[in-house]
Amino acid sequence: MNEMLRIACVSRRFGGIQAVRDCNISVQSGSITGLIGPNGSGKTTLFNLITGVYSPDEGEILFEGKTITNLPPSRICHGGLSRTFQITRLFWEMTALENMIVPIRQVGFRSLLGPDMFRNEIDRAMGLLERVGLTHLKDEPARKLSFGQQKLLEFAAILMADPKMVMLDEPAGGVNPTMIRFIMDLIRDLNKEGVTFLVVEHNMGVVMELCDHVIVLDQGTKLAEGSPEMIQTNPAVLDAYLGT
Amino acid sequence: MEFLRRWWKLIALLILLAFPWVYREPYYHSLGFFVLLYAMMATSWNIMGGYTGYKSLGHSAFYGLGAYLVAIAANKLGWNPLISAPFLAIIVALVAVLLGWIMLRTSGSAFVIATIAMLLIFRITALNLREITKGAPGLSQPLPPWSPEFSRMPFYYYILFWLIVALFVSWYIRRSRFGLGLVAMRDDEGKAEMVGVNTTLYKILAFGVSAYFVALGGGVWSYFTSHISPIYAFDILVGVDMILMTMLGGLGTLWGPVLGAFILVPARDLILFKFGSTSIYLAITGGLMMLVIIFMPKGFLTTITDWVENRHAPRAAHQGARSMADIYDSSSEKKQGEDESSHE
Ligand SMILES: Nc1ncnc2c1ncn2[C@@H]1O[C@H](COP(=O)(O)OP(=O)(O)O)[C@@H](O)[C@H]1O
Ligand SMILES: [Mg+2]
């Protein structure tokens, strides 16, 4: 297997807090990799570093072998790396369908100014909305959707950018068991279609069932990694979770 | 009603075309000119301030720069202002792109303050660059060759043409992916960047476009008044007026800025005529503005159309939705088409 994403010796501090510390992580292409760790262990910060929201104090981030350190987030997205947010972020005043059209992988000036290519994309957007069961809400402003629908919309929308790799920040957080099941199936289907996943999740059941590789983060650095079974029985991991 | 909905744009255009022949006094031609001028400039400002949500208070800088470039070109090179203005405005737009590249690193109130600072710098420069601008007393330029009693009419039609162009540009941008990105940035700029919108580029381009028609307006105005000086060319109130009109009519809508100009410019004239004082106009517009912000934060147009919509179609989606739905459903369904004309 090839390496899709590599985080090499990355550190980042906020004031007195060392949020990420000399972190080394690698995500194999085609995998569903889980990223777990106690609250405050730096998972979200790591996502923000990878997607260019913050730049690392030290270290390098490579996507498909090329460095993406210090690139603006839009460029990273164009490269094929998309993410969702722990707290769902959408364009609240825009409709579900418009929220689908905004994400974009690569644009030239012609597609920027030509409304013509909309039709094509609208068809794709409708297909994806159908896939997550939101077709009937396409003209509703995003803020009017329910919590779960908003999560689905955010997920569906980033797929419009045609990502090679998707990073999900707690996709099962706060949603009901039926929806969790649905999201898991969606992730698995997309994975079969070739999308690599890095998933932060607190729900261990989800992680164990979904992921083929799990990385454990503690205090901003990698504590352990391995198959879900190995992680479950790793004493250091149990220690970090149960606390001392 | 159906007839009006379908044809109101054409009817409005015909009325505007006929207006100078119905009201023949130069005063009306002059008033009409300013209404159209401000409608155009507010439309231009709205592309940045309305669609993107970056509210520049310093657009008078582009107005003044356009005015001075046109006047200087007329004096030094003998260029006809009505021909040179659209070209010289391109230079101003490029200047705006350059300044935007610097200023748009800020946002919110920091951006507003940066734009005011920009305006002050332009004004001080115009006051002190005496070899070129003649300083505080200002610059004169040749009068138009038309007979004086007739002289306002060409300006009126000229600016009417450019208002239509500005509206077309605004409409086209709003319909394009570029415009969709701008509106998305207004909701959540960080998220827009994250899903692949090059927000820096979008903002700078929008800033340049929104400076263009304001600069063009300044250039035409300088020919119209034939004498310009820094305090009038770089007057912050010119920019404030564009904002008031846009907000009154409907921020971020296509027709809102036009509606606002059609209300506020005649109102300003009326107040000036009645009370003969600019400060009373300022007090009244200020008060009006507060009322609008408190009771109709979205402006007349959006408030009224929302109201109509809620009566006729309780679940109709909001405006942006419709423009998108239009494209998607343009041939098949037209059930929402009823109150559409008021938006477009
Ligand atoms: N922008 C920020 N400013 C200051 N501290 C931050 C910032 N982002 C994260 N942190 C801190 O970094 C640590 C890691 O947080 P986070 O990455 O959100 O953890 P997790 O997602 O694993 O729960 C926390 O202590 C948090 O308070
Ligand atoms: Mg987190």
mmCIF file of C-alpha atoms in Angstrom, chain B residues 25-317:
data_model
loop_
_atom_site.group_PDB
_atom_site.id
_atom_site.type_symbol
_atom_site.label_atom_id
_atom_site.label_comp_id
_atom_site.label_asym_id
_atom_site.label_seq_id
_atom_site.Cartn_x
_atom_site.Cartn_y
_atom_site.Cartn_z
ATOM 1 C CA GLU B 25 -35.968 71.609 -17.076
ATOM 2 C CA PRO B 26 -32.220 71.114 -16.610
ATOM 3 C CA TYR B 27 -32.873 70.616 -12.885
ATOM 4 C CA TYR B 28 -34.625 67.331 -13.564
ATOM 5 C CA HIS B 29 -31.932 66.189 -15.932
ATOM 6 C CA SER B 30 -29.410 66.911 -13.262
ATOM 7 C CA LEU B 31 -31.450 65.136 -10.583
ATOM 8 C CA GLY B 32 -31.973 62.173 -12.892
ATOM 9 C CA PHE B 33 -28.256 62.049 -13.554
ATOM 10 C CA PHE B 34 -27.442 61.849 -9.854
ATOM 11 C CA VAL B 35 -30.091 59.203 -9.225
ATOM 12 C CA LEU B 36 -28.625 57.000 -11.942
ATOM 13 C CA LEU B 37 -25.060 57.807 -10.929
ATOM 14 C CA TYR B 38 -25.648 56.732 -7.353
ATOM 15 C CA ALA B 39 -27.685 53.725 -8.440
ATOM 16 C CA MET B 40 -24.683 52.617 -10.462
ATOM 17 C CA MET B 41 -22.174 53.290 -7.718
ATOM 18 C CA ALA B 42 -24.294 51.627 -5.032
ATOM 19 C CA THR B 43 -24.702 48.608 -7.307
ATOM 20 C CA SER B 44 -20.934 48.516 -7.624
ATOM 21 C CA TRP B 45 -20.327 48.892 -3.890
ATOM 22 C CA ASN B 46 -22.852 46.116 -3.253
ATOM 23 C CA ILE B 47 -20.726 43.592 -5.154
ATOM 24 C CA MET B 48 -18.168 43.853 -2.372
ATOM 25 C CA GLY B 49 -20.184 45.136 0.581
ATOM 26 C CA GLY B 50 -23.345 43.184 -0.098
ATOM 27 C CA TYR B 51 -22.356 39.900 -1.689
ATOM 28 C CA THR B 52 -19.116 39.431 0.199
ATOM 29 C CA GLY B 53 -19.961 41.389 3.338
ATOM 30 C CA TYR B 54 -16.768 43.443 3.407
ATOM 31 C CA LYS B 55 -18.156 46.935 3.921
ATOM 32 C CA SER B 56 -15.774 49.544 2.603
ATOM 33 C CA LEU B 57 -16.305 53.045 3.933
ATOM 34 C CA GLY B 58 -13.580 54.393 1.684
ATOM 35 C CA HIS B 59 -14.984 53.882 -1.802
ATOM 36 C CA SER B 60 -14.901 57.652 -2.261
ATOM 37 C CA ALA B 61 -11.193 57.139 -2.775
ATOM 38 C CA PHE B 62 -11.962 55.450 -6.090
ATOM 39 C CA TYR B 63 -14.554 58.070 -6.914
ATOM 40 C CA GLY B 64 -12.027 60.832 -6.383
ATOM 41 C CA LEU B 65 -9.249 59.016 -8.166
ATOM 42 C CA GLY B 66 -11.497 58.431 -11.165
ATOM 43 C CA ALA B 67 -12.515 62.085 -11.113
ATOM 44 C CA TYR B 68 -8.935 63.334 -11.013
ATOM 45 C CA LEU B 69 -7.621 60.945 -13.648
ATOM 46 C CA VAL B 70 -10.356 61.983 -16.052
ATOM 47 C CA ALA B 71 -9.881 65.701 -15.362
ATOM 48 C CA ILE B 72 -6.106 65.494 -15.701
ATOM 49 C CA ALA B 73 -6.354 63.479 -18.916
ATOM 50 C CA ALA B 74 -8.772 66.048 -20.301
ATOM 51 C CA ASN B 75 -6.510 68.960 -19.416
ATOM 52 C CA LYS B 76 -3.118 67.544 -20.223
ATOM 53 C CA LEU B 77 -3.920 65.182 -23.077
ATOM 54 C CA GLY B 78 -7.183 66.581 -24.348
ATOM 55 C CA TRP B 79 -8.986 63.277 -23.893
ATOM 56 C CA ASN B 80 -12.747 63.394 -24.038
ATOM 57 C CA PRO B 81 -13.931 62.374 -20.552
ATOM 58 C CA LEU B 82 -16.876 60.348 -21.764
ATOM 59 C CA ILE B 83 -14.518 58.200 -23.796
ATOM 60 C CA SER B 84 -11.614 58.101 -21.375
ATOM 61 C CA ALA B 85 -13.609 57.469 -18.172
ATOM 62 C CA PRO B 86 -14.326 53.760 -18.756
ATOM 63 C CA PHE B 87 -10.671 53.156 -19.582
ATOM 64 C CA LEU B 88 -9.190 55.235 -16.800
ATOM 65 C CA ALA B 89 -11.547 53.454 -14.386
ATOM 66 C CA ILE B 90 -9.698 50.260 -15.261
ATOM 67 C CA ILE B 91 -6.541 51.825 -13.866
ATOM 68 C CA VAL B 92 -8.422 52.692 -10.686
ATOM 69 C CA ALA B 93 -9.729 49.138 -10.458
ATOM 70 C CA LEU B 94 -6.165 47.867 -10.705
ATOM 71 C CA VAL B 95 -5.122 50.275 -7.971
ATOM 72 C CA ALA B 96 -8.009 48.887 -5.912
ATOM 73 C CA VAL B 97 -6.798 45.357 -6.544
ATOM 74 C CA LEU B 98 -3.366 46.331 -5.297
ATOM 75 C CA LEU B 99 -4.729 48.098 -2.230
ATOM 76 C CA GLY B 100 -7.202 45.278 -1.673
ATOM 77 C CA TRP B 101 -4.330 42.852 -1.675
ATOM 78 C CA ILE B 102 -2.984 44.739 1.339
ATOM 79 C CA MET B 103 -6.204 45.741 3.096
ATOM 80 C CA LEU B 104 -8.077 42.483 2.689
ATOM 81 C CA ARG B 105 -5.732 40.800 5.114
ATOM 82 C CA THR B 106 -7.985 42.426 7.678
ATOM 83 C CA SER B 107 -11.691 41.821 8.148
ATOM 84 C CA GLY B 108 -14.616 43.185 10.123
ATOM 85 C CA SER B 109 -14.115 46.591 11.692
ATOM 86 C CA ALA B 110 -10.362 46.529 11.020
ATOM 87 C CA PHE B 111 -11.149 46.415 7.309
ATOM 88 C CA VAL B 112 -13.601 49.308 7.624
ATOM 89 C CA ILE B 113 -10.960 51.394 9.370
ATOM 90 C CA ALA B 114 -8.353 50.445 6.772
ATOM 91 C CA THR B 115 -10.641 51.698 4.000
ATOM 92 C CA ILE B 116 -11.215 54.992 5.809
ATOM 93 C CA ALA B 117 -7.462 55.366 6.231
ATOM 94 C CA MET B 118 -7.027 54.666 2.524
ATOM 95 C CA LEU B 119 -9.493 57.437 1.694
ATOM 96 C CA LEU B 120 -7.701 59.907 3.971
ATOM 97 C CA ILE B 121 -4.375 59.090 2.362
ATOM 98 C CA PHE B 122 -5.832 59.749 -1.084
ATOM 99 C CA ARG B 123 -7.346 62.997 0.085
ATOM 100 C CA ILE B 124 -4.173 64.258 1.711
ATOM 101 C CA THR B 125 -2.210 63.271 -1.367
ATOM 102 C CA ALA B 126 -4.631 65.145 -3.618
ATOM 103 C CA LEU B 127 -4.360 68.201 -1.386
ATOM 104 C CA ASN B 128 -0.584 68.184 -1.422
ATOM 105 C CA LEU B 129 0.379 66.999 -4.870
ATOM 106 C CA ARG B 130 -0.085 70.530 -6.144
ATOM 107 C CA GLU B 131 1.811 70.201 -9.419
ATOM 108 C CA ILE B 132 -0.727 67.670 -10.588
ATOM 109 C CA THR B 133 -3.911 68.346 -8.640
ATOM 110 C CA LYS B 134 -3.558 72.093 -8.031
ATOM 111 C CA GLY B 135 -4.165 71.385 -4.336
ATOM 112 C CA ALA B 136 -7.164 72.593 -2.341
ATOM 113 C CA PRO B 137 -8.611 75.033 -4.911
ATOM 114 C CA GLY B 138 -8.965 72.130 -7.315
ATOM 115 C CA LEU B 139 -8.955 71.550 -11.029
ATOM 116 C CA SER B 140 -11.148 72.826 -13.791
ATOM 117 C CA GLN B 141 -11.654 71.115 -17.088
ATOM 118 C CA PRO B 142 -13.184 72.141 -20.423
ATOM 119 C CA LEU B 143 -16.960 72.321 -20.533
ATOM 120 C CA PRO B 144 -18.904 69.922 -22.745
ATOM 121 C CA PRO B 145 -19.393 71.188 -26.289
ATOM 122 C CA TRP B 146 -23.206 70.964 -26.067
ATOM 123 C CA SER B 147 -25.391 73.992 -25.596
ATOM 124 C CA PRO B 148 -25.840 74.741 -21.883
ATOM 125 C CA GLU B 149 -29.608 74.256 -21.592
ATOM 126 C CA PHE B 150 -29.192 70.879 -23.203
ATOM 127 C CA SER B 151 -25.979 69.934 -21.492
ATOM 128 C CA ARG B 152 -27.299 67.581 -18.804
ATOM 129 C CA MET B 153 -29.124 65.227 -21.105
ATOM 130 C CA PRO B 154 -26.117 63.467 -22.638
ATOM 131 C CA PHE B 155 -24.794 62.837 -19.157
ATOM 132 C CA TYR B 156 -28.111 61.356 -18.161
ATOM 133 C CA TYR B 157 -28.199 58.882 -21.032
ATOM 134 C CA TYR B 158 -24.536 58.109 -20.726
ATOM 135 C CA ILE B 159 -24.832 57.126 -17.093
ATOM 136 C CA LEU B 160 -28.071 55.246 -17.757
ATOM 137 C CA PHE B 161 -26.123 53.083 -20.163
ATOM 138 C CA TRP B 162 -23.435 52.398 -17.573
ATOM 139 C CA LEU B 163 -25.991 51.679 -14.880
ATOM 140 C CA ILE B 164 -27.350 48.938 -17.102
ATOM 141 C CA VAL B 165 -23.847 47.591 -17.618
ATOM 142 C CA ALA B 166 -23.194 47.657 -13.861
ATOM 143 C CA LEU B 167 -26.450 45.838 -13.183
ATOM 144 C CA PHE B 168 -25.599 43.253 -15.774
ATOM 145 C CA VAL B 169 -22.176 42.711 -14.215
ATOM 146 C CA SER B 170 -23.707 42.443 -10.749
ATOM 147 C CA TRP B 171 -26.339 39.993 -11.980
ATOM 148 C CA TYR B 172 -23.813 37.932 -13.870
ATOM 149 C CA ILE B 173 -21.451 37.725 -10.923
ATOM 150 C CA ARG B 174 -24.232 36.686 -8.582
ATOM 151 C CA ARG B 175 -25.189 33.890 -10.962
ATOM 152 C CA SER B 176 -21.672 32.619 -11.480
ATOM 153 C CA ARG B 177 -19.579 30.328 -9.339
ATOM 154 C CA PHE B 178 -17.517 33.399 -8.462
ATOM 155 C CA GLY B 179 -20.581 35.083 -6.991
ATOM 156 C CA LEU B 180 -21.604 31.941 -5.169
ATOM 157 C CA GLY B 181 -18.160 31.890 -3.570
ATOM 158 C CA LEU B 182 -18.517 35.538 -2.548
ATOM 159 C CA VAL B 183 -21.857 34.884 -0.871
ATOM 160 C CA ALA B 184 -20.476 31.772 0.805
ATOM 161 C CA MET B 185 -17.644 33.878 2.224
ATOM 162 C CA ARG B 186 -20.175 36.223 3.751
ATOM 163 C CA ASP B 187 -21.590 33.251 5.682
ATOM 164 C CA ASP B 188 -18.313 31.624 6.724
ATOM 165 C CA GLU B 189 -15.079 32.681 5.121
ATOM 166 C CA GLY B 190 -12.948 30.048 6.811
ATOM 167 C CA LYS B 191 -15.246 27.277 5.714
ATOM 168 C CA ALA B 192 -15.318 28.627 2.166
ATOM 169 C CA GLU B 193 -11.542 28.569 2.041
ATOM 170 C CA MET B 194 -11.604 25.041 3.421
ATOM 171 C CA VAL B 195 -13.846 23.750 0.651
ATOM 172 C CA GLY B 196 -11.618 25.150 -2.049
ATOM 173 C CA VAL B 197 -12.701 28.755 -2.533
ATOM 174 C CA ASN B 198 -9.602 30.881 -3.004
ATOM 175 C CA THR B 199 -10.982 33.545 -0.697
ATOM 176 C CA THR B 200 -8.026 35.907 -1.059
ATOM 177 C CA LEU B 201 -8.343 36.001 -4.826
ATOM 178 C CA TYR B 202 -12.142 36.269 -4.726
ATOM 179 C CA LYS B 203 -12.082 39.173 -2.289
ATOM 180 C CA ILE B 204 -9.466 41.090 -4.225
ATOM 181 C CA LEU B 205 -11.256 40.614 -7.541
ATOM 182 C CA ALA B 206 -14.582 41.641 -6.042
ATOM 183 C CA PHE B 207 -12.940 44.706 -4.548
ATOM 184 C CA GLY B 208 -11.510 45.661 -7.934
ATOM 185 C CA VAL B 209 -14.833 45.229 -9.710
ATOM 186 C CA SER B 210 -16.654 47.185 -7.041
ATOM 187 C CA ALA B 211 -14.132 50.012 -7.402
ATOM 188 C CA TYR B 212 -14.527 50.089 -11.186
ATOM 189 C CA PHE B 213 -17.990 51.582 -11.539
ATOM 190 C CA VAL B 214 -17.400 53.946 -8.644
ATOM 191 C CA ALA B 215 -14.294 55.257 -10.417
ATOM 192 C CA LEU B 216 -16.240 55.518 -13.649
ATOM 193 C CA GLY B 217 -18.919 57.461 -11.777
ATOM 194 C CA GLY B 218 -16.288 59.789 -10.355
ATOM 195 C CA GLY B 219 -14.861 60.389 -13.803
ATOM 196 C CA VAL B 220 -18.228 61.248 -15.292
ATOM 197 C CA TRP B 221 -19.087 63.421 -12.337
ATOM 198 C CA SER B 222 -15.888 65.420 -12.757
ATOM 199 C CA TYR B 223 -16.878 66.253 -16.332
ATOM 200 C CA PHE B 224 -20.406 66.985 -15.195
ATOM 201 C CA THR B 225 -19.381 69.524 -12.553
ATOM 202 C CA SER B 226 -16.340 70.648 -14.591
ATOM 203 C CA HIS B 227 -14.561 71.698 -11.402
ATOM 204 C CA ILE B 228 -13.303 69.279 -8.779
ATOM 205 C CA SER B 229 -11.458 69.734 -5.514
ATOM 206 C CA PRO B 230 -10.151 67.203 -2.990
ATOM 207 C CA ILE B 231 -12.789 67.834 -0.338
ATOM 208 C CA TYR B 232 -15.609 67.016 -2.754
ATOM 209 C CA ALA B 233 -13.874 64.360 -4.809
ATOM 210 C CA PHE B 234 -12.580 62.493 -1.776
ATOM 211 C CA ASP B 235 -15.625 63.141 0.405
ATOM 212 C CA ILE B 236 -16.379 60.240 2.715
ATOM 213 C CA LEU B 237 -20.089 61.028 2.381
ATOM 214 C CA VAL B 238 -20.102 59.887 -1.229
ATOM 215 C CA GLY B 239 -19.172 56.407 -0.024
ATOM 216 C CA VAL B 240 -21.530 56.620 2.949
ATOM 217 C CA ASP B 241 -24.383 57.453 0.576
ATOM 218 C CA MET B 242 -23.700 54.322 -1.477
ATOM 219 C CA ILE B 243 -23.870 52.274 1.707
ATOM 220 C CA LEU B 244 -27.052 53.945 2.943
ATOM 221 C CA MET B 245 -28.745 53.375 -0.393
ATOM 222 C CA THR B 246 -27.691 49.759 -0.551
ATOM 223 C CA MET B 247 -28.793 49.019 2.971
ATOM 224 C CA LEU B 248 -32.047 50.869 2.567
ATOM 225 C CA GLY B 249 -32.882 49.053 -0.649
ATOM 226 C CA GLY B 250 -31.555 45.649 0.298
ATOM 227 C CA LEU B 251 -27.996 44.631 1.012
ATOM 228 C CA GLY B 252 -26.731 41.884 -1.260
ATOM 229 C CA THR B 253 -29.722 42.003 -3.610
ATOM 230 C CA LEU B 254 -29.484 42.966 -7.263
ATOM 231 C CA TRP B 255 -32.092 45.717 -7.272
ATOM 232 C CA GLY B 256 -31.769 46.946 -3.698
ATOM 233 C CA PRO B 257 -29.010 49.495 -4.369
ATOM 234 C CA VAL B 258 -30.982 50.896 -7.313
ATOM 235 C CA LEU B 259 -34.137 51.184 -5.251
ATOM 236 C CA GLY B 260 -32.181 52.875 -2.466
ATOM 237 C CA ALA B 261 -30.722 55.435 -4.869
ATOM 238 C CA PHE B 262 -34.122 56.163 -6.372
ATOM 239 C CA ILE B 263 -35.419 56.925 -2.880
ATOM 240 C CA LEU B 264 -32.480 58.664 -1.240
ATOM 241 C CA VAL B 265 -31.155 60.929 -4.001
ATOM 242 C CA PRO B 266 -34.449 62.745 -4.586
ATOM 243 C CA ALA B 267 -35.039 62.785 -0.827
ATOM 244 C CA ARG B 268 -31.676 64.426 -0.322
ATOM 245 C CA ASP B 269 -32.493 67.029 -2.942
ATOM 246 C CA LEU B 270 -35.848 67.699 -1.401
ATOM 247 C CA ILE B 271 -34.349 68.123 2.043
ATOM 248 C CA LEU B 272 -31.599 70.379 0.733
ATOM 249 C CA PHE B 273 -34.197 72.433 -1.091
ATOM 250 C CA LYS B 274 -36.531 72.666 1.898
ATOM 251 C CA PHE B 275 -33.982 73.285 4.615
ATOM 252 C CA GLY B 276 -30.966 74.322 2.619
ATOM 253 C CA SER B 277 -28.646 72.400 4.871
ATOM 254 C CA THR B 278 -26.535 69.344 4.463
ATOM 255 C CA SER B 279 -26.448 68.689 8.193
ATOM 256 C CA ILE B 280 -30.211 68.269 8.310
ATOM 257 C CA TYR B 281 -29.968 65.804 5.453
ATOM 258 C CA LEU B 282 -27.326 63.914 7.395
ATOM 259 C CA ALA B 283 -29.440 63.913 10.538
ATOM 260 C CA ILE B 284 -32.488 62.682 8.644
ATOM 261 C CA THR B 285 -30.686 59.979 6.694
ATOM 262 C CA GLY B 286 -28.894 58.935 9.854
ATOM 263 C CA GLY B 287 -32.201 58.607 11.663
ATOM 264 C CA LEU B 288 -33.772 56.813 8.720
ATOM 265 C CA MET B 289 -30.839 54.463 8.610
ATOM 266 C CA MET B 290 -31.251 53.576 12.255
ATOM 267 C CA LEU B 291 -34.914 52.856 11.696
ATOM 268 C CA VAL B 292 -34.111 50.653 8.721
ATOM 269 C CA ILE B 293 -31.437 48.745 10.604
ATOM 270 C CA ILE B 294 -33.731 48.196 13.569
ATOM 271 C CA PHE B 295 -36.968 47.365 11.761
ATOM 272 C CA MET B 296 -35.856 46.156 8.349
ATOM 273 C CA PRO B 297 -32.283 44.965 8.698
ATOM 274 C CA LYS B 298 -32.425 43.377 5.273
ATOM 275 C CA GLY B 299 -33.629 46.543 3.536
ATOM 276 C CA PHE B 300 -36.873 47.326 1.777
ATOM 277 C CA LEU B 301 -36.614 44.878 -1.030
ATOM 278 C CA THR B 302 -35.854 41.771 0.972
ATOM 279 C CA THR B 303 -38.324 42.637 3.707
ATOM 280 C CA ILE B 304 -41.139 43.246 1.259
ATOM 281 C CA THR B 305 -40.437 40.182 -0.845
ATOM 282 C CA ASP B 306 -40.108 38.020 2.262
ATOM 283 C CA TRP B 307 -43.432 39.365 3.384
ATOM 284 C CA VAL B 308 -45.094 38.686 0.056
ATOM 285 C CA GLU B 309 -43.518 35.258 -0.038
ATOM 286 C CA ASN B 310 -44.700 34.340 3.417
ATOM 287 C CA ARG B 311 -48.232 35.252 2.481
ATOM 288 C CA HIS B 312 -48.254 33.389 -0.789
ATOM 289 C CA ALA B 313 -45.872 30.535 -0.274
ATOM 290 C CA PRO B 314 -45.106 29.864 3.369
ATOM 291 C CA ARG B 315 -42.366 27.381 2.628
ATOM 292 C CA ALA B 316 -40.711 29.150 -0.257
ATOM 293 C CA ALA B 317 -36.979 29.075 0.047
#
